[in-house]
Amino acid sequence: MRGLVLLILLFTAESLFAASLKQLDGAVVFMYHRFGENRYPSTSIKMEQFEFQLEYLKKHHYNVWPLSKIVRTLQNKQSLPPKTVALTMDDAYKSVYTRAFPLLKKYGFPFTVFVNTEPVERHFSAFMTWAQMREMQCAGAEFGNHTKSHISFVSFLYLDKEQMREKIEEEIEGAQKKLRNELGDKYGSHIKMLAYPYGEYTNKIRDIVNSLGYVACAQMGGVVTTNTNLAEIPRFPMSQRFATKKGFVTKLRTKALPLAYPPQSDHLVVQNPPVLTLALQRSMKNLGCFEASGERIEMQWLDPLHVRMQASKLLKPPRDHYTCTAKARDGKWYWYSFFWVFPKGKSVTPTN
C-alpha cells in the first residue's frame, strides 16, 4: 500500500512538472529592418541570408503565422503548435516591398510590418508608400504601429506622469489613426500592436502602453509564451551579423528559459553595472549568462532556484542587455534576455 501511495505521488509530481513545462511552449519572433541594403549592415540582411531562412522554414515545416495570430492564441490561453514562427519588420523601409515581399509571396509566408508614419507621410524615398502597403496587405501582410516620429519614449521620462502619458499617447494614437485611415477597416480588425522605437522602454513606459490597449514588441532575444508579458514581446534581431546560417537555426530552435516569475528589476539603468536576479522553476546549474559583448557575467546562486548576476564592466549607453542560456537535453538552447536602457535628456527620476 505504501508503495502504491508513493507511486501515485510520483506520477502526480511528474504530471504537474510536465504541465508547467508545457505552459512554456511558445513561438520565436524574428525582427528585420532593411533587405539587401549593404550600406546599412547593422540593420540590413543580405538577400541570400534571407532566402536561406525562408527556404529553411519551408523545408522543415515551420508554422509561419502573423504575429497577431500568435498573440491572440496566447491571450486565449490556447496551445501554439510546435515550430511556430513570426516574421516582423520595423520602420517600413522600401526594401521590404521591393526585395523581401517578392520572396515572401514566393514562399507563401505572412508577415508583420511596424510603420512609423511621418516618413511615409512626408514621402521619404527610403520608405514604402501607402499604396505599396495596401498591395502587401491584399497579399496577406499585416501592419502594426511604430509611432509617428520614432522618438524613444525614454526621452519622456523626465516629465511628470500625466505629461509623459500624453506624449506617449500622442505618438501612438497619432500613428494609429493614420494607419487606420490609410489601410482601411481591415487594419483595425486585428489586435493593436506596437513596436517600441529603438526597442527602448522601462517598466513605467510598458505599463502605459499596456493601459492603452496595445501589445508591444521589444528587441531582445527570447521565446514568447503564455508566461510572457505581451507588452514586451521578445524578438531576435536578424541583421547581417546575426543572420548566419548557424545563428538563425540556433535561435529558431530555442526554448523559453523556465522562469518562475518575471524579474523584478526595472529596465532603466539606475546603477551601472546593473544587478539582475532570476527565479527559475527548476535547478539549471549549466546556466550561463553574458553581456552583449559576449563576456561572461559573474553569477551568484542564492539558492538552487535563484541566481544573482552583475556585469564586471560598465554597460554602454544607450542600451544593452544580459542574456542567459542553457543547453537542453535535446541539444536545443534555453534562452532569456533582459533589456537595459539608459536615461536620456534631462534628469530622470528612476521610479515606477
Coordinates of N, CA and C in Angstrom, one line a residue, residues 58-164:
K58 N 10.4 26.6 -44.8 CA 9.5 25.8 -45.7 C 9.9 24.4 -45.6
K59 N 11.2 24.1 -45.8 CA 11.7 22.7 -45.9 C 11.5 22.0 -44.6
H60 N 11.6 22.6 -43.5 CA 11.4 22.0 -42.2 C 10.1 22.2 -41.6
H61 N 9.1 22.6 -42.4 CA 7.7 22.6 -42.0 C 7.4 23.4 -40.7
Y62 N 7.9 24.6 -40.7 CA 7.6 25.6 -39.6 C 6.2 26.2 -39.9
N63 N 5.5 26.5 -38.8 CA 4.3 27.2 -38.9 C 4.5 28.7 -38.8
V64 N 4.6 29.4 -40.0 CA 4.8 30.8 -40.0 C 3.5 31.5 -39.9
W65 N 3.3 32.2 -38.8 CA 2.0 32.9 -38.5 C 2.2 34.4 -38.5
P66 N 1.1 35.1 -38.8 CA 1.1 36.6 -38.5 C 1.3 36.7 -37.0
L67 N 2.0 37.8 -36.6 CA 2.2 38.0 -35.1 C 0.8 38.1 -34.4
S68 N -0.1 38.7 -35.0 CA -1.4 38.9 -34.3 C -2.1 37.6 -34.0
K69 N -1.9 36.6 -34.8 CA -2.5 35.2 -34.6 C -1.8 34.6 -33.4
I70 N -0.5 34.8 -33.3 CA 0.2 34.2 -32.1 C -0.2 34.9 -30.8
V71 N -0.4 36.2 -30.9 CA -0.8 37.0 -29.7 C -2.2 36.5 -29.3
R72 N -3.1 36.4 -30.3 CA -4.5 36.1 -30.0 C -4.5 34.7 -29.3
T73 N -3.7 33.8 -29.8 CA -3.7 32.4 -29.3 C -3.3 32.4 -27.9
L74 N -2.2 33.2 -27.6 CA -1.7 33.2 -26.2 C -2.7 33.9 -25.3
Q75 N -3.3 35.0 -25.8 CA -4.3 35.7 -24.9 C -5.5 34.8 -24.6
N76 N -5.8 33.9 -25.5 CA -6.9 33.0 -25.2 C -6.5 31.7 -24.5
K77 N -5.2 31.7 -24.0 CA -4.7 30.6 -23.2 C -4.7 29.3 -24.0
Q78 N -4.6 29.3 -25.3 CA -4.6 28.2 -26.2 C -3.2 27.8 -26.5
S79 N -3.0 26.5 -26.8 CA -1.7 26.0 -27.2 C -1.2 26.4 -28.6
L80 N 0.0 26.8 -28.7 CA 0.6 27.0 -30.0 C 1.1 25.7 -30.6
P81 N 1.0 25.5 -31.9 CA 1.6 24.3 -32.4 C 3.1 24.3 -32.3
P82 N 3.8 23.2 -32.3 CA 5.2 23.2 -32.3 C 5.7 24.0 -33.6
K83 N 6.9 24.5 -33.4 CA 7.6 25.2 -34.5 C 6.9 26.4 -35.1
T84 N 6.3 27.2 -34.2 CA 5.6 28.4 -34.6 C 6.5 29.6 -34.7
V85 N 6.5 30.4 -35.7 CA 7.4 31.5 -36.0 C 6.6 32.7 -36.6
A86 N 7.1 33.9 -36.2 CA 6.6 35.1 -36.9 C 7.7 35.9 -37.4
L87 N 7.5 36.5 -38.6 CA 8.5 37.4 -39.2 C 8.0 38.8 -39.2
T88 N 8.7 39.7 -38.5 CA 8.3 41.1 -38.4 C 9.4 42.0 -38.9
M89 N 9.0 43.2 -39.4 CA 9.8 44.2 -40.0 C 9.5 45.6 -39.4
D90 N 10.5 46.3 -38.9 CA 10.3 47.6 -38.3 C 10.6 48.7 -39.3
D91 N 9.9 49.8 -39.2 CA 10.1 51.1 -39.9 C 9.5 51.2 -41.3
A92 N 9.2 50.1 -42.0 CA 8.5 50.2 -43.3 C 9.5 50.8 -44.4
Y93 N 10.7 50.3 -44.4 CA 11.6 50.7 -45.4 C 11.2 50.1 -46.8
K94 N 11.5 50.8 -47.8 CA 11.1 50.4 -49.2 C 11.6 49.0 -49.6
S95 N 12.8 48.6 -49.1 CA 13.3 47.3 -49.4 C 12.4 46.2 -48.9
V96 N 11.6 46.4 -47.9 CA 10.6 45.4 -47.5 C 9.7 45.1 -48.7
Y97 N 9.3 46.1 -49.4 CA 8.4 45.9 -50.6 C 9.2 45.4 -51.8
T98 N 10.3 46.1 -52.1 CA 11.0 45.7 -53.4 C 11.7 44.4 -53.3
R99 N 12.3 44.0 -52.2 CA 13.1 42.9 -52.1 C 12.6 41.7 -51.2
A100 N 12.0 42.0 -50.1 CA 11.5 41.0 -49.2 C 10.2 40.5 -49.7
F101 N 9.3 41.3 -50.1 CA 7.9 41.0 -50.4 C 7.9 39.9 -51.6
P102 N 8.6 40.1 -52.6 CA 8.6 39.0 -53.7 C 8.9 37.6 -53.2
L103 N 9.9 37.6 -52.3 CA 10.3 36.3 -51.7 C 9.2 35.7 -50.8
L104 N 8.7 36.6 -50.0 CA 7.6 36.2 -49.0 C 6.4 35.6 -49.8
K105 N 6.1 36.3 -50.9 CA 5.0 35.8 -51.8 C 5.3 34.4 -52.4
K106 N 6.6 34.3 -52.8 CA 7.0 33.0 -53.4 C 6.9 31.9 -52.4
Y107 N 7.2 32.1 -51.1 CA 7.1 31.0 -50.1 C 5.7 31.0 -49.5
G108 N 4.9 32.0 -49.7 CA 3.6 31.9 -49.2 C 3.5 32.2 -47.7
F109 N 4.5 33.1 -47.2 CA 4.5 33.4 -45.7 C 3.9 34.7 -45.4
P110 N 3.0 34.8 -44.4 CA 2.6 36.1 -43.9 C 3.7 36.8 -43.1
F111 N 3.5 38.1 -42.9 CA 4.5 38.8 -42.1 C 3.8 40.1 -41.6
T112 N 4.5 40.7 -40.6 CA 4.0 41.9 -39.9 C 5.0 43.0 -40.0
V113 N 4.5 44.2 -40.5 CA 5.3 45.4 -40.7 C 4.9 46.5 -39.7
F114 N 5.8 47.0 -38.9 CA 5.6 48.1 -38.0 C 6.0 49.4 -38.6
V115 N 5.0 50.3 -38.7 CA 5.2 51.5 -39.5 C 5.3 52.8 -38.6
N116 N 6.4 53.5 -38.8 CA 6.4 54.9 -38.2 C 6.0 55.8 -39.3
T117 N 4.9 56.5 -39.1 CA 4.1 57.1 -40.2 C 4.6 58.4 -40.8
E118 N 5.4 59.2 -40.0 CA 5.8 60.5 -40.5 C 6.7 60.4 -41.8
P119 N 7.7 59.5 -41.8 CA 8.5 59.4 -43.1 C 7.6 59.0 -44.3
V120 N 6.6 58.2 -44.0 CA 5.7 57.7 -45.1 C 4.9 58.9 -45.6
E121 N 4.3 59.7 -44.6 CA 3.5 60.9 -44.9 C 4.4 61.9 -45.7
R122 N 5.6 62.0 -45.4 CA 6.5 63.0 -46.0 C 7.2 62.5 -47.3
H123 N 6.8 61.3 -47.7 CA 7.2 60.7 -49.0 C 8.8 60.6 -49.0
F124 N 9.4 60.2 -47.9 CA 10.8 59.9 -47.9 C 11.1 58.7 -48.8
S125 N 12.1 58.9 -49.7 CA 12.3 57.9 -50.7 C 12.7 56.5 -50.1
A126 N 13.3 56.4 -48.9 CA 13.7 55.2 -48.4 C 12.6 54.4 -47.8
F127 N 11.4 54.9 -47.8 CA 10.2 54.3 -47.1 C 9.2 53.9 -48.2
M128 N 8.4 52.9 -47.8 CA 7.3 52.5 -48.7 C 6.2 53.6 -48.8
T129 N 5.3 53.4 -49.7 CA 4.2 54.3 -49.9 C 2.9 53.5 -49.3
W130 N 1.9 54.3 -49.0 CA 0.6 53.7 -48.6 C 0.1 52.7 -49.6
A131 N 0.2 53.0 -50.9 CA -0.3 52.2 -52.0 C 0.5 50.8 -51.9
Q132 N 1.8 50.9 -51.7 CA 2.6 49.6 -51.6 C 2.1 48.8 -50.4
M133 N 1.8 49.4 -49.3 CA 1.4 48.7 -48.2 C 0.0 48.1 -48.4
R134 N -0.9 48.8 -49.1 CA -2.2 48.2 -49.4 C -2.0 47.0 -50.3
E135 N -1.1 47.1 -51.2 CA -0.9 45.9 -52.1 C -0.4 44.7 -51.3
M136 N 0.5 44.9 -50.3 CA 1.0 43.9 -49.5 C -0.1 43.3 -48.6
Q137 N -0.9 44.2 -48.1 CA -2.0 43.8 -47.2 C -2.9 42.9 -48.0
C138 N -3.2 43.1 -49.2 CA -4.0 42.2 -50.0 C -3.4 40.8 -50.2
A139 N -2.1 40.8 -50.1 CA -1.3 39.5 -50.2 C -1.1 38.8 -48.9
G140 N -1.6 39.3 -47.8 CA -1.5 38.6 -46.5 C -0.6 39.3 -45.5
A141 N -0.1 40.4 -45.8 CA 0.7 41.2 -44.8 C -0.2 41.8 -43.8
E142 N 0.3 42.0 -42.6 CA -0.4 42.8 -41.6 C 0.5 43.9 -41.1
F143 N -0.1 45.0 -40.5 CA 0.7 46.2 -40.2 C 0.4 46.5 -38.7
G144 N 1.5 47.0 -38.1 CA 1.4 47.5 -36.7 C 2.0 48.9 -36.6
N145 N 1.9 49.4 -35.4 CA 2.2 50.8 -35.0 C 3.7 50.9 -34.5
H146 N 4.4 51.8 -35.1 CA 5.8 52.1 -34.7 C 5.9 53.6 -34.4
T147 N 4.8 54.2 -34.0 CA 4.7 55.6 -33.6 C 4.8 56.5 -34.8
K148 N 4.5 57.8 -34.5 CA 4.6 58.8 -35.6 C 6.0 59.1 -36.0
S149 N 6.8 59.5 -35.0 CA 8.1 60.1 -35.3 C 9.3 59.2 -35.0
H150 N 9.0 58.1 -34.4 CA 10.1 57.1 -34.0 C 11.0 57.7 -32.9
I151 N 10.4 58.5 -32.0 CA 11.2 59.1 -30.9 C 11.2 58.0 -29.8
S152 N 12.3 57.9 -29.1 CA 12.4 57.0 -28.0 C 11.5 57.5 -26.8
F153 N 10.7 56.6 -26.3 CA 9.8 57.0 -25.2 C 10.6 57.3 -23.9
V154 N 11.8 56.8 -23.9 CA 12.7 57.0 -22.7 C 13.0 58.5 -22.6
S155 N 13.0 59.2 -23.7 CA 13.2 60.7 -23.6 C 12.1 61.5 -22.9
F156 N 11.0 60.8 -22.6 CA 9.9 61.5 -21.9 C 9.9 61.2 -20.4
L157 N 10.9 60.5 -19.9 CA 10.9 60.1 -18.5 C 11.1 61.2 -17.6
Y158 N 11.6 62.4 -18.0 CA 11.9 63.5 -17.2 C 10.6 64.2 -16.9
L159 N 9.5 64.0 -17.7 CA 8.2 64.6 -17.5 C 7.5 64.0 -16.3
D160 N 6.5 64.7 -15.8 CA 5.7 64.1 -14.8 C 4.8 63.1 -15.4
K161 N 4.1 62.3 -14.5 CA 3.4 61.1 -15.0 C 2.3 61.4 -16.1
E162 N 1.6 62.5 -15.9 CA 0.5 62.8 -16.8 C 1.1 63.3 -18.1
Q163 N 2.1 64.2 -18.1 CA 2.7 64.7 -19.3 C 3.4 63.6 -20.1
M164 N 4.0 62.7 -19.4 CA 4.6 61.5 -20.1 C 3.6 60.7 -20.8

